[in-house]
Short mmCIF file of C-alpha atoms in Angstrom, two decimals:
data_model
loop_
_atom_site.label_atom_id
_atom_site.label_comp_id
_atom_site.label_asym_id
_atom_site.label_seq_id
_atom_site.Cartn_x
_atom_site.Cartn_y
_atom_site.Cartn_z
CA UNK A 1 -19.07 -22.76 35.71
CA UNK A 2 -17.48 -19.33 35.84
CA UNK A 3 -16.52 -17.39 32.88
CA UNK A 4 -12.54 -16.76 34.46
CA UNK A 5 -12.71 -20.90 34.27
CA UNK A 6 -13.10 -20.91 30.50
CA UNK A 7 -10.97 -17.31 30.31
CA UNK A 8 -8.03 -19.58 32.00
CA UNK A 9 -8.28 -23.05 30.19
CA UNK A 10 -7.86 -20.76 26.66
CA UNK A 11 -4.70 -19.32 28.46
CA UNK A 12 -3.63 -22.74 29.30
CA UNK A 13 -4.63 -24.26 25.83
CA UNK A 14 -2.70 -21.28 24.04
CA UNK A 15 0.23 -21.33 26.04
CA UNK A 16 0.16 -25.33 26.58
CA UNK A 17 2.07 -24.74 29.68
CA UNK A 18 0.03 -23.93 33.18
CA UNK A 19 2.78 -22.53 35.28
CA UNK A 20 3.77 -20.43 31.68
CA UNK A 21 -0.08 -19.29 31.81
CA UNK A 22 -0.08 -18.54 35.18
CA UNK A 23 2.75 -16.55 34.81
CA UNK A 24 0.99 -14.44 32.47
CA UNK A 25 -2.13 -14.34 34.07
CA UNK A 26 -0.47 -13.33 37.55
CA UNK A 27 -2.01 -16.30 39.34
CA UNK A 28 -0.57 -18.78 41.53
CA UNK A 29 0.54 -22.10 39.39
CA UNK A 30 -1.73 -24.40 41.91
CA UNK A 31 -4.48 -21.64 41.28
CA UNK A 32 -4.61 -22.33 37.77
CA UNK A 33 -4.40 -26.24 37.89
CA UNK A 34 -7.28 -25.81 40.48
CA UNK A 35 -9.22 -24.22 37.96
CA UNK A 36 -8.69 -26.45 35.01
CA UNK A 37 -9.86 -29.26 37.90
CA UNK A 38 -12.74 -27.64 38.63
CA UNK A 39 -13.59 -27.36 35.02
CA UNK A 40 -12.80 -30.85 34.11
CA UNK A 41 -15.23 -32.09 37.02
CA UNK A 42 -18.01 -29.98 35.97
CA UNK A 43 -17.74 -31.25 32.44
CA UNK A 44 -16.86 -34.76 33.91
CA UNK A 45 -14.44 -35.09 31.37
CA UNK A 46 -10.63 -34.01 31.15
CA UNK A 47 -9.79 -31.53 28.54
CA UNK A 48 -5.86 -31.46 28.59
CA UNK A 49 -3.60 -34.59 28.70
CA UNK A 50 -0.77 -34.36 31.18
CA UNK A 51 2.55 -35.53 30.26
CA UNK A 52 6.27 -34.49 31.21
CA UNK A 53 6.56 -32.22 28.02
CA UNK A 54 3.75 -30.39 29.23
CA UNK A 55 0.01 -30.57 28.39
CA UNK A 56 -1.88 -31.20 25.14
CA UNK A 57 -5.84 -30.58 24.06
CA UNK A 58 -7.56 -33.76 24.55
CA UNK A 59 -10.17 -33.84 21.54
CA UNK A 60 -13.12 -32.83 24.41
CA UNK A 61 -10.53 -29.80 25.10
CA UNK A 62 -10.50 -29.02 21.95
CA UNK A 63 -14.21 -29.30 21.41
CA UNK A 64 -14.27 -26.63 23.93
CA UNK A 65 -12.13 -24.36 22.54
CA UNK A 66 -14.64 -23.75 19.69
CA UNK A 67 -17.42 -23.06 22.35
CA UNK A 68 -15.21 -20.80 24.81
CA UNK A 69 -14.41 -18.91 21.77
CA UNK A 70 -18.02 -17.66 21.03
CA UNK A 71 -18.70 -17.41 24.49
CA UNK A 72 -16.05 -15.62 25.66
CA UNK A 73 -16.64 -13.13 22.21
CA UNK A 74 -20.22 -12.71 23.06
CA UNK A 75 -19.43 -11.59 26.55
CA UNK A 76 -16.88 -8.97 25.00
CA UNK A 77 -19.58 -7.87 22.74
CA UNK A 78 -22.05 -7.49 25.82
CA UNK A 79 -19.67 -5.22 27.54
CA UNK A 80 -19.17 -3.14 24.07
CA UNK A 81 -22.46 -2.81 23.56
CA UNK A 82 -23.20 -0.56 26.61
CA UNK A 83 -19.75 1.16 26.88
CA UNK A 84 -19.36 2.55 23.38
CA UNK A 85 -21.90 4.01 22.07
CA UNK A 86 -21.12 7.09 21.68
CA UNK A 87 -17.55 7.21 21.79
CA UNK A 88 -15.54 4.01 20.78
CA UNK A 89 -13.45 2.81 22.90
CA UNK A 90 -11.82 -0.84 23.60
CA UNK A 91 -10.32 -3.18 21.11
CA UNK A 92 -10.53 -3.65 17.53
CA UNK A 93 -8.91 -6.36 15.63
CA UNK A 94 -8.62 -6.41 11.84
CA UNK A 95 -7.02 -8.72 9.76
CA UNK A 96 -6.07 -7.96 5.79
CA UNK A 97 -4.45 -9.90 2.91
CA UNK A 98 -1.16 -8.28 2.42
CA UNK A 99 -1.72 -6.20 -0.46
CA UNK A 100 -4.20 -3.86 0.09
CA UNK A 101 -2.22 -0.92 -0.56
CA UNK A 102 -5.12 1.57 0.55
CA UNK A 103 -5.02 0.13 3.94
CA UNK A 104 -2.56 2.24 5.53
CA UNK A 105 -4.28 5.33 4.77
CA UNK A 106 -7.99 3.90 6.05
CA UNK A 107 -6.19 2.89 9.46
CA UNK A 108 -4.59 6.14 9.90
CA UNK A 109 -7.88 8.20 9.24
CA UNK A 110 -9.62 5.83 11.62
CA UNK A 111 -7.36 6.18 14.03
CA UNK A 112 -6.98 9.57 13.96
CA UNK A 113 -11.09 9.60 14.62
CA UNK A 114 -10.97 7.41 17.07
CA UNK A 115 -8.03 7.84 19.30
CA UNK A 116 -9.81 5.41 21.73
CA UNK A 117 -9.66 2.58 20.11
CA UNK A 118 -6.82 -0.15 20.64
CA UNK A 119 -6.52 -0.89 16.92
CA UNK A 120 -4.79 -4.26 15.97
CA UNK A 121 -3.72 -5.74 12.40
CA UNK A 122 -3.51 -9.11 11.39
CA UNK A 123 -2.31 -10.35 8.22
CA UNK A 124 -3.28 -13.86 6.05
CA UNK A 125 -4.16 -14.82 3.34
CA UNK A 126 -8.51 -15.10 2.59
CA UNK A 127 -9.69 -18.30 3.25
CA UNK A 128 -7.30 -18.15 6.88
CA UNK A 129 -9.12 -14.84 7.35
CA UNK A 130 -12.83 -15.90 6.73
CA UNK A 131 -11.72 -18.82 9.15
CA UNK A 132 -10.55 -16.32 12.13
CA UNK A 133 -14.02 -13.59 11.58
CA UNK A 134 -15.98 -16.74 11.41
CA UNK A 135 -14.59 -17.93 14.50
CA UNK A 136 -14.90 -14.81 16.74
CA UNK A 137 -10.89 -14.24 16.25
CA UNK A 138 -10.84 -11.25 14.62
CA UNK A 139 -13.89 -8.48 14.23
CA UNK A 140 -13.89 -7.87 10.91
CA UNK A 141 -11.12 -8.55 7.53
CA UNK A 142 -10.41 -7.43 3.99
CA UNK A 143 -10.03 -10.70 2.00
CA UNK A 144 -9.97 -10.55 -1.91
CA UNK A 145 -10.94 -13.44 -4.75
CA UNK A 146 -14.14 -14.57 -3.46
CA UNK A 147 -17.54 -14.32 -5.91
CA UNK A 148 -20.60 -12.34 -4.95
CA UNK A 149 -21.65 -14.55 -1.50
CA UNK A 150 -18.23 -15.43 0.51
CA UNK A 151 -20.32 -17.54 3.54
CA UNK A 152 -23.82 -17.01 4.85
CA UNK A 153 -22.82 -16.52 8.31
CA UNK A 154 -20.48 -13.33 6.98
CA UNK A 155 -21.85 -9.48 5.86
CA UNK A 156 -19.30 -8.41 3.48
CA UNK A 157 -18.75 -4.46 2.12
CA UNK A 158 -17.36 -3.86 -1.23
CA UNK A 159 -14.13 -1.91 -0.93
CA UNK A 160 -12.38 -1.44 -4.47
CA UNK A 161 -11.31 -3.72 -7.36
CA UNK A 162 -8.47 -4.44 -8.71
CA UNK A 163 -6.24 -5.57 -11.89
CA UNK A 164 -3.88 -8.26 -11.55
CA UNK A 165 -0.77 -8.36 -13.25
CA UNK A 166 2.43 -10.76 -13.92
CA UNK A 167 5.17 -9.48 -12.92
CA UNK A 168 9.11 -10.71 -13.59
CA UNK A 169 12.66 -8.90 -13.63
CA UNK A 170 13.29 -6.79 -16.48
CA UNK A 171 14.54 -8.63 -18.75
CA UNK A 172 13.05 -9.12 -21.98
CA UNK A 173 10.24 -12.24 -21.84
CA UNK A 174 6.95 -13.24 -23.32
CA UNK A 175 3.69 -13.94 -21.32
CA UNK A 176 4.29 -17.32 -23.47
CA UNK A 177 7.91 -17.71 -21.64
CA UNK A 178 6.47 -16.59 -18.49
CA UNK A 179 4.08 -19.77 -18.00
CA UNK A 180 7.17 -21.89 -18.12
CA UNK A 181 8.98 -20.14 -15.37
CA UNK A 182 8.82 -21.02 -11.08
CA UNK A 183 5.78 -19.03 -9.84
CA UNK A 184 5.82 -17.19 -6.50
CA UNK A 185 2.88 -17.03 -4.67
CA UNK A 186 1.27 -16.79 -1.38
CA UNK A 187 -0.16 -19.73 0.84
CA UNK A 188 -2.70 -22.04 -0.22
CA UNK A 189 -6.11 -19.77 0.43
CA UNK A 190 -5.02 -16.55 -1.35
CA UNK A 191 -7.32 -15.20 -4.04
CA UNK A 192 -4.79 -13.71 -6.19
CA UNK A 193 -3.27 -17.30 -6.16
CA UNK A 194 -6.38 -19.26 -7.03
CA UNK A 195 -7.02 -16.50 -10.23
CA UNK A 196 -3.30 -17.49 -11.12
CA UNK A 197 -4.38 -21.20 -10.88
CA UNK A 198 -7.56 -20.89 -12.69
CA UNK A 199 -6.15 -18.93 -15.92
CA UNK A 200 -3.39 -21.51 -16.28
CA UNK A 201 -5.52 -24.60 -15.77
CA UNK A 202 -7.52 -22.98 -18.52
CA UNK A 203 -4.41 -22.02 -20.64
CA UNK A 204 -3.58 -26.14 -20.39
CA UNK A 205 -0.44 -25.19 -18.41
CA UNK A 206 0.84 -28.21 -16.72
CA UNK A 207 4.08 -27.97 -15.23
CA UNK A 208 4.08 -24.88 -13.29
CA UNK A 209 6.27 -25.13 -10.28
CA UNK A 210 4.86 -22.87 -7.68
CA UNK A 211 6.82 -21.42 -5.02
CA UNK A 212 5.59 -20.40 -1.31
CA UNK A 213 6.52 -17.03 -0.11
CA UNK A 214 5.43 -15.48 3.19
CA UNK A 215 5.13 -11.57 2.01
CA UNK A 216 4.81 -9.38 -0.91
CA UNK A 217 8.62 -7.86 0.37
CA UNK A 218 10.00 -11.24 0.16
CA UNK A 219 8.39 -12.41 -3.19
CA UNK A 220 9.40 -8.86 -4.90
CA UNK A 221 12.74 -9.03 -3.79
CA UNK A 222 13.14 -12.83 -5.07
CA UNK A 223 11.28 -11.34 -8.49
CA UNK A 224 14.01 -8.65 -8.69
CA UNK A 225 16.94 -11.68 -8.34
CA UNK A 226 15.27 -13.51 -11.25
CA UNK A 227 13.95 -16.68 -9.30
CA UNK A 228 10.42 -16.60 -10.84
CA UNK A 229 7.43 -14.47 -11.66
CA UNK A 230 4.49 -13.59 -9.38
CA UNK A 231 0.68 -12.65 -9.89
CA UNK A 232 -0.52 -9.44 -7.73
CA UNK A 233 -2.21 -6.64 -7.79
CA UNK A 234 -0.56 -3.70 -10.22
CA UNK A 235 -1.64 -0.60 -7.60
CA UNK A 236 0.90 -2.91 -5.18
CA UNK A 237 3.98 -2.78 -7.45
CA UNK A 238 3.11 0.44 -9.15
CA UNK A 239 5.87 1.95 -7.66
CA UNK A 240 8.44 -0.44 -8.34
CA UNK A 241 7.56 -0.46 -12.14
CA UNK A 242 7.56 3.37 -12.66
CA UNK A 243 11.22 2.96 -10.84
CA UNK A 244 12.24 0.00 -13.72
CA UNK A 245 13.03 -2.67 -11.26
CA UNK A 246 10.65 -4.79 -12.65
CA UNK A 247 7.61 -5.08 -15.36
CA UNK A 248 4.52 -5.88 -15.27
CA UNK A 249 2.08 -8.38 -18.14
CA UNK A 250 -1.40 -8.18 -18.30
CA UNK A 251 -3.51 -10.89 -19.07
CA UNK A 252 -7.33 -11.21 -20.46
CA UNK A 253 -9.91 -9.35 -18.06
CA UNK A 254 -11.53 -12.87 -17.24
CA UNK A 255 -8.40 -13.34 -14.95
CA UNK A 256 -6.75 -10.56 -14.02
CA UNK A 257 -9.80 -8.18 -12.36
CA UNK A 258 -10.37 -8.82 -8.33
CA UNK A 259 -12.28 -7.44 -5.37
CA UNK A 260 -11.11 -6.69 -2.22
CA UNK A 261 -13.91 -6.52 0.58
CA UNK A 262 -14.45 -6.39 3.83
CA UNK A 263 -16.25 -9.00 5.88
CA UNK A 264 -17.20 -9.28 9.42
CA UNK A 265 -19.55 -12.01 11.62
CA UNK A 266 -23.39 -11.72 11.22
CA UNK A 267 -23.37 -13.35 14.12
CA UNK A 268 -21.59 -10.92 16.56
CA UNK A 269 -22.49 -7.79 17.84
CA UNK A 270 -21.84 -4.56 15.25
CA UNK A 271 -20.39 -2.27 18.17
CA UNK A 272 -19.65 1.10 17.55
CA UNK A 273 -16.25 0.59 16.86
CA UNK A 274 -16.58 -1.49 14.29
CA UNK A 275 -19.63 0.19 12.68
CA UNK A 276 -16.95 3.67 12.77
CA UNK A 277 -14.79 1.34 11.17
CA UNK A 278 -16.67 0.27 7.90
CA UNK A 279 -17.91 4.23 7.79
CA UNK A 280 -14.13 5.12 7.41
CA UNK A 281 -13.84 2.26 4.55
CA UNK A 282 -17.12 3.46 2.71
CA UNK A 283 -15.50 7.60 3.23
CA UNK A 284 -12.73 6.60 1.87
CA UNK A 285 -14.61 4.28 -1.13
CA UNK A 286 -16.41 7.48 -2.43
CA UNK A 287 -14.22 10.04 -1.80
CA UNK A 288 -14.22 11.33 -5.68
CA UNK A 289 -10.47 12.18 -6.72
CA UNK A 290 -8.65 10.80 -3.58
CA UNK A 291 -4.87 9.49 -4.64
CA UNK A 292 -3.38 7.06 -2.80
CA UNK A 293 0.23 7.67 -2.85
CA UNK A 294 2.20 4.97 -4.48
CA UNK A 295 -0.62 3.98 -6.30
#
Protein backbone atom coordinates (compact mmCIF):
# COMPACT_ATOMS: atom_id res chain seq x y z
CA UNK A 1 0.00 0.00 0.00
CA UNK A 2 1.29 3.44 -0.91
CA UNK A 3 0.86 6.42 1.19
CA UNK A 4 -0.74 8.66 -2.14
CA UNK A 5 -3.45 5.53 -1.89
CA UNK A 6 -4.59 6.53 1.59
CA UNK A 7 -3.65 10.52 0.70
CA UNK A 8 -6.45 9.96 -2.22
CA UNK A 9 -9.26 7.81 -0.52
CA UNK A 10 -9.32 10.92 2.34
CA UNK A 11 -9.76 13.23 -0.79
CA UNK A 12 -12.41 11.01 -2.04
CA UNK A 13 -14.05 10.43 1.47
CA UNK A 14 -13.99 14.36 2.07
CA UNK A 15 -15.20 15.35 -1.11
CA UNK A 16 -17.60 12.15 -1.54
CA UNK A 17 -17.32 12.67 -5.18
CA UNK A 18 -14.15 10.96 -7.22
CA UNK A 19 -14.25 12.90 -10.41
CA UNK A 20 -14.83 16.22 -7.76
CA UNK A 21 -11.52 14.82 -5.98
CA UNK A 22 -9.77 14.28 -8.91
CA UNK A 23 -10.44 17.52 -9.99
CA UNK A 24 -8.76 18.85 -7.08
CA UNK A 25 -6.06 16.61 -6.94
CA UNK A 26 -5.20 17.18 -10.78
CA UNK A 27 -5.50 13.48 -11.58
CA UNK A 28 -7.27 11.74 -14.20
CA UNK A 29 -10.99 10.58 -12.87
CA UNK A 30 -10.10 6.73 -13.95
CA UNK A 31 -6.72 7.42 -12.04
CA UNK A 32 -8.39 7.98 -8.93
CA UNK A 33 -11.06 5.13 -9.13
CA UNK A 34 -7.95 2.95 -9.96
CA UNK A 35 -6.56 3.85 -6.82
CA UNK A 36 -9.47 3.44 -4.52
CA UNK A 37 -9.50 -0.28 -6.45
CA UNK A 38 -6.28 -0.97 -5.66
CA UNK A 39 -6.87 -0.06 -2.10
CA UNK A 40 -10.04 -1.92 -1.69
CA UNK A 41 -8.20 -5.20 -3.03
CA UNK A 42 -5.38 -4.88 -0.74
CA UNK A 43 -7.70 -4.52 2.19
CA UNK A 44 -10.05 -7.12 0.48
CA UNK A 45 -12.79 -5.15 1.50
CA UNK A 46 -14.63 -2.07 -0.19
CA UNK A 47 -14.51 1.13 1.67
CA UNK A 48 -17.00 3.43 -0.32
CA UNK A 49 -20.51 2.35 -1.52
CA UNK A 50 -21.29 3.34 -5.08
CA UNK A 51 -24.57 4.68 -5.91
CA UNK A 52 -25.95 7.29 -8.57
CA UNK A 53 -25.81 10.19 -5.95
CA UNK A 54 -22.31 9.56 -5.62
CA UNK A 55 -20.31 7.54 -3.04
CA UNK A 56 -20.70 7.05 0.72
CA UNK A 57 -18.10 5.58 3.61
CA UNK A 58 -18.90 2.05 4.04
CA UNK A 59 -18.37 1.47 7.95
CA UNK A 60 -14.71 -0.42 6.90
CA UNK A 61 -14.15 3.12 5.02
CA UNK A 62 -14.81 4.75 7.75
CA UNK A 63 -12.77 2.58 10.05
CA UNK A 64 -10.03 3.72 7.88
CA UNK A 65 -10.44 7.12 8.03
CA UNK A 66 -9.45 7.05 11.75
CA UNK A 67 -6.20 5.10 10.80
CA UNK A 68 -5.23 7.25 7.57
CA UNK A 69 -5.62 10.14 9.82
CA UNK A 70 -2.72 9.23 12.24
CA UNK A 71 -0.83 7.90 9.57
CA UNK A 72 -0.94 10.38 7.24
CA UNK A 73 -0.18 13.04 10.53
CA UNK A 74 2.75 11.00 11.56
CA UNK A 75 4.26 11.16 8.13
CA UNK A 76 3.77 15.09 8.22
CA UNK A 77 5.42 15.11 11.51
CA UNK A 78 8.41 12.95 10.05
CA UNK A 79 9.00 15.47 7.38
CA UNK A 80 8.78 18.45 10.15
CA UNK A 81 10.95 16.96 12.22
CA UNK A 82 14.05 17.23 9.93
CA UNK A 83 13.04 20.41 7.99
CA UNK A 84 12.41 22.83 10.84
CA UNK A 85 14.56 22.89 13.23
CA UNK A 86 15.94 25.77 13.18
CA UNK A 87 13.73 27.88 11.32
CA UNK A 88 9.93 26.97 11.22
CA UNK A 89 8.56 26.58 8.34
CA UNK A 90 5.34 24.56 6.93
CA UNK A 91 1.89 24.49 8.37
CA UNK A 92 0.39 25.18 11.58
CA UNK A 93 -3.16 24.71 12.44
CA UNK A 94 -4.78 26.08 15.60
CA UNK A 95 -8.12 25.95 16.61
CA UNK A 96 -9.70 28.37 19.60
CA UNK A 97 -13.10 28.79 21.30
CA UNK A 98 -14.35 32.06 20.11
CA UNK A 99 -13.67 34.24 22.89
CA UNK A 100 -10.30 34.38 23.63
CA UNK A 101 -9.89 37.94 23.22
CA UNK A 102 -5.94 37.77 23.68
CA UNK A 103 -5.70 35.64 20.68
CA UNK A 104 -5.32 38.12 18.08
CA UNK A 105 -2.43 39.68 19.59
CA UNK A 106 -0.49 36.06 20.31
CA UNK A 107 -1.08 35.23 16.46
CA UNK A 108 0.19 38.44 15.28
CA UNK A 109 3.46 38.30 17.48
CA UNK A 110 3.90 34.74 16.27
CA UNK A 111 3.55 35.52 13.06
CA UNK A 112 5.53 38.30 12.92
CA UNK A 113 8.47 35.74 14.38
CA UNK A 114 7.84 33.36 12.19
CA UNK A 115 7.03 34.65 8.80
CA UNK A 116 7.48 31.01 7.56
CA UNK A 117 4.91 29.51 8.90
CA UNK A 118 1.44 28.93 7.04
CA UNK A 119 -0.62 29.77 10.13
CA UNK A 120 -4.33 28.55 10.10
CA UNK A 121 -7.32 29.22 12.68
CA UNK A 122 -10.06 27.15 13.47
CA UNK A 123 -12.84 27.95 15.63
CA UNK A 124 -15.33 25.47 18.00
CA UNK A 125 -16.40 25.14 20.80
CA UNK A 126 -14.02 22.66 23.60
CA UNK A 127 -15.12 19.37 23.60
CA UNK A 128 -15.24 19.67 19.27
CA UNK A 129 -11.69 20.95 19.75
CA UNK A 130 -10.21 18.22 22.12
CA UNK A 131 -11.97 15.88 19.47
CA UNK A 132 -9.98 17.45 16.30
CA UNK A 133 -6.12 17.68 18.49
CA UNK A 134 -6.98 14.25 19.60
CA UNK A 135 -7.54 13.14 16.24
CA UNK A 136 -4.44 14.57 14.43
CA UNK A 137 -6.86 17.47 12.88
CA UNK A 138 -5.52 20.26 14.28
CA UNK A 139 -1.83 20.72 16.12
CA UNK A 140 -2.66 22.26 19.00
CA UNK A 141 -6.16 24.45 20.58
CA UNK A 142 -7.18 26.85 23.31
CA UNK A 143 -10.33 25.27 24.85
CA UNK A 144 -11.71 26.70 28.23
CA UNK A 145 -14.04 24.91 31.17
CA UNK A 146 -12.23 21.80 31.64
CA UNK A 147 -10.75 20.83 35.44
CA UNK A 148 -7.09 20.23 36.11
CA UNK A 149 -6.60 16.85 33.63
CA UNK A 150 -8.67 17.50 30.20
CA UNK A 151 -7.59 13.73 28.60
CA UNK A 152 -4.47 11.67 29.18
CA UNK A 153 -3.52 11.48 25.67
CA UNK A 154 -3.43 15.66 25.68
CA UNK A 155 -0.40 18.12 27.33
CA UNK A 156 -2.22 21.17 28.14
CA UNK A 157 -0.47 24.89 29.04
CA UNK A 158 -2.21 27.23 31.27
CA UNK A 159 -2.91 30.45 29.42
CA UNK A 160 -5.04 32.98 31.63
CA UNK A 161 -8.32 32.83 33.62
CA UNK A 162 -11.15 34.37 33.39
CA UNK A 163 -14.53 35.85 35.06
CA UNK A 164 -17.72 35.08 33.61
CA UNK A 165 -20.44 37.35 33.55
CA UNK A 166 -24.37 37.62 32.56
CA UNK A 167 -24.93 39.83 30.34
CA UNK A 168 -28.56 41.40 28.98
CA UNK A 169 -29.69 44.82 27.26
CA UNK A 170 -29.76 47.69 29.43
CA UNK A 171 -32.62 47.78 30.78
CA UNK A 172 -33.17 47.61 34.34
CA UNK A 173 -33.35 43.61 35.60
CA UNK A 174 -32.42 41.45 38.51
CA UNK A 175 -30.03 38.39 38.38
CA UNK A 176 -33.44 36.90 39.96
CA UNK A 177 -35.39 38.10 36.58
CA UNK A 178 -32.55 37.08 34.55
CA UNK A 179 -32.91 33.16 35.30
CA UNK A 180 -36.38 33.39 33.88
CA UNK A 181 -35.39 34.85 30.60
CA UNK A 182 -34.28 32.69 26.94
CA UNK A 183 -30.52 32.02 27.36
CA UNK A 184 -28.09 32.33 24.44
CA UNK A 185 -25.40 30.16 24.30
CA UNK A 186 -22.97 28.33 22.22
CA UNK A 187 -23.17 24.58 21.00
CA UNK A 188 -23.44 21.73 23.18
CA UNK A 189 -19.48 21.26 24.29
CA UNK A 190 -18.71 24.88 25.30
CA UNK A 191 -17.30 25.45 28.78
CA UNK A 192 -18.76 28.72 29.40
CA UNK A 193 -22.12 26.90 28.63
CA UNK A 194 -21.71 23.92 30.92
CA UNK A 195 -20.65 26.67 34.01
CA UNK A 196 -24.05 28.36 32.96
CA UNK A 197 -25.72 24.89 33.28
CA UNK A 198 -24.11 23.88 36.43
CA UNK A 199 -24.92 27.22 38.54
CA UNK A 200 -28.56 26.99 37.49
CA UNK A 201 -29.04 23.28 38.10
CA UNK A 202 -27.67 24.25 41.48
CA UNK A 203 -29.85 27.45 41.79
CA UNK A 204 -33.02 24.76 41.17
CA UNK A 205 -33.71 26.63 37.89
CA UNK A 206 -35.92 24.56 35.80
CA UNK A 207 -37.33 26.12 32.90
CA UNK A 208 -34.56 27.79 31.21
CA UNK A 209 -35.05 27.88 27.51
CA UNK A 210 -31.67 27.92 25.94
CA UNK A 211 -31.01 29.26 22.66
CA UNK A 212 -28.16 28.09 20.04
CA UNK A 213 -26.09 30.76 18.53
CA UNK A 214 -23.14 30.21 16.20
CA UNK A 215 -20.79 33.35 17.37
CA UNK A 216 -20.21 35.77 20.06
CA UNK A 217 -21.21 38.68 17.07
CA UNK A 218 -24.42 37.02 16.58
CA UNK A 219 -25.39 36.31 20.29
CA UNK A 220 -24.32 40.11 21.27
CA UNK A 221 -26.20 41.54 18.66
CA UNK A 222 -29.45 39.35 19.58
CA UNK A 223 -28.51 40.51 23.47
CA UNK A 224 -28.58 44.17 22.30
CA UNK A 225 -32.37 43.47 20.55
CA UNK A 226 -33.57 42.09 23.91
CA UNK A 227 -34.09 38.31 22.86
CA UNK A 228 -32.30 36.85 25.94
CA UNK A 229 -29.25 36.99 28.13
CA UNK A 230 -25.91 35.20 27.59
CA UNK A 231 -22.99 33.88 29.91
CA UNK A 232 -19.28 34.89 28.62
CA UNK A 233 -16.34 36.03 29.51
CA UNK A 234 -16.37 39.97 30.81
CA UNK A 235 -12.65 40.82 29.05
CA UNK A 236 -14.94 39.77 25.70
CA UNK A 237 -17.70 42.37 26.16
CA UNK A 238 -15.62 44.84 28.06
CA UNK A 239 -15.88 47.08 25.41
CA UNK A 240 -19.38 46.99 24.73
CA UNK A 241 -20.23 47.71 28.47
CA UNK A 242 -17.88 50.75 28.92
CA UNK A 243 -19.87 51.96 25.53
CA UNK A 244 -23.55 51.26 27.54
CA UNK A 245 -24.93 48.92 25.01
CA UNK A 246 -25.30 46.41 27.39
CA UNK A 247 -24.51 45.33 31.26
CA UNK A 248 -22.98 42.92 32.69
CA UNK A 249 -24.11 40.58 36.40
CA UNK A 250 -21.77 38.78 38.26
CA UNK A 251 -22.48 35.79 39.97
CA UNK A 252 -20.72 33.81 43.06
CA UNK A 253 -16.91 32.93 42.25
CA UNK A 254 -17.88 29.09 42.34
CA UNK A 255 -19.39 29.78 38.80
CA UNK A 256 -18.28 32.52 37.17
CA UNK A 257 -14.11 32.00 37.23
CA UNK A 258 -12.68 29.87 34.01
CA UNK A 259 -9.42 28.83 32.37
CA UNK A 260 -8.53 29.04 29.05
CA UNK A 261 -5.56 26.64 28.00
CA UNK A 262 -3.92 25.36 25.44
CA UNK A 263 -3.72 21.69 24.54
CA UNK A 264 -1.98 19.78 21.93
CA UNK A 265 -1.45 15.66 21.19
CA UNK A 266 1.10 13.79 23.42
CA UNK A 267 1.07 11.64 20.89
CA UNK A 268 2.43 13.69 17.88
CA UNK A 269 5.56 15.09 17.22
CA UNK A 270 6.33 18.74 19.14
CA UNK A 271 7.97 20.33 15.88
CA UNK A 272 9.49 23.48 16.06
CA UNK A 273 6.69 25.28 14.98
CA UNK A 274 4.57 24.37 17.38
CA UNK A 275 7.08 24.41 20.29
CA UNK A 276 7.68 28.53 18.88
CA UNK A 277 4.13 28.55 19.21
CA UNK A 278 3.44 27.74 22.98
CA UNK A 279 6.83 30.02 23.68
CA UNK A 280 4.82 33.00 22.16
CA UNK A 281 1.68 31.95 24.50
CA UNK A 282 3.93 31.57 27.72
CA UNK A 283 5.81 35.43 26.46
CA UNK A 284 2.84 36.72 26.28
CA UNK A 285 1.43 34.88 29.82
CA UNK A 286 4.24 36.67 31.84
CA UNK A 287 4.74 39.64 30.21
CA UNK A 288 4.17 41.88 33.58
CA UNK A 289 1.91 45.01 32.63
CA UNK A 290 0.96 44.00 29.01
CA UNK A 291 -2.76 45.54 28.06
CA UNK A 292 -4.67 43.98 25.73
CA UNK A 293 -6.63 46.53 24.00
CA UNK A 294 -10.31 46.18 24.45
CA UNK A 295 -9.80 44.41 27.42
Amino acid sequence: MELKDLYIFMKVAESGNISKAAKELNYVQSNVSARIQRLEEKLNTPVFHRHNRGITLTPEGKQLITYAEKILSLVSDMEKAFLDADTPTGKLNIGSVETVIQLPFILSNYNKKYQHIDLSLTTGVSEQLIDEVLNYRLDGAFITGRGNRVHPDLVQYDVFEEELVLISDTNPVTVEELKRKPFLVFHSGCGYRAKLEEWLRDEQVTTSKFMELGTLETILGSVYSGLGVSFVPRSSVKYHEERGFIQCHSISKEYSKIKTVFIRNKEAFLTASLEKFIETIEEYRHKEGHEFPFN
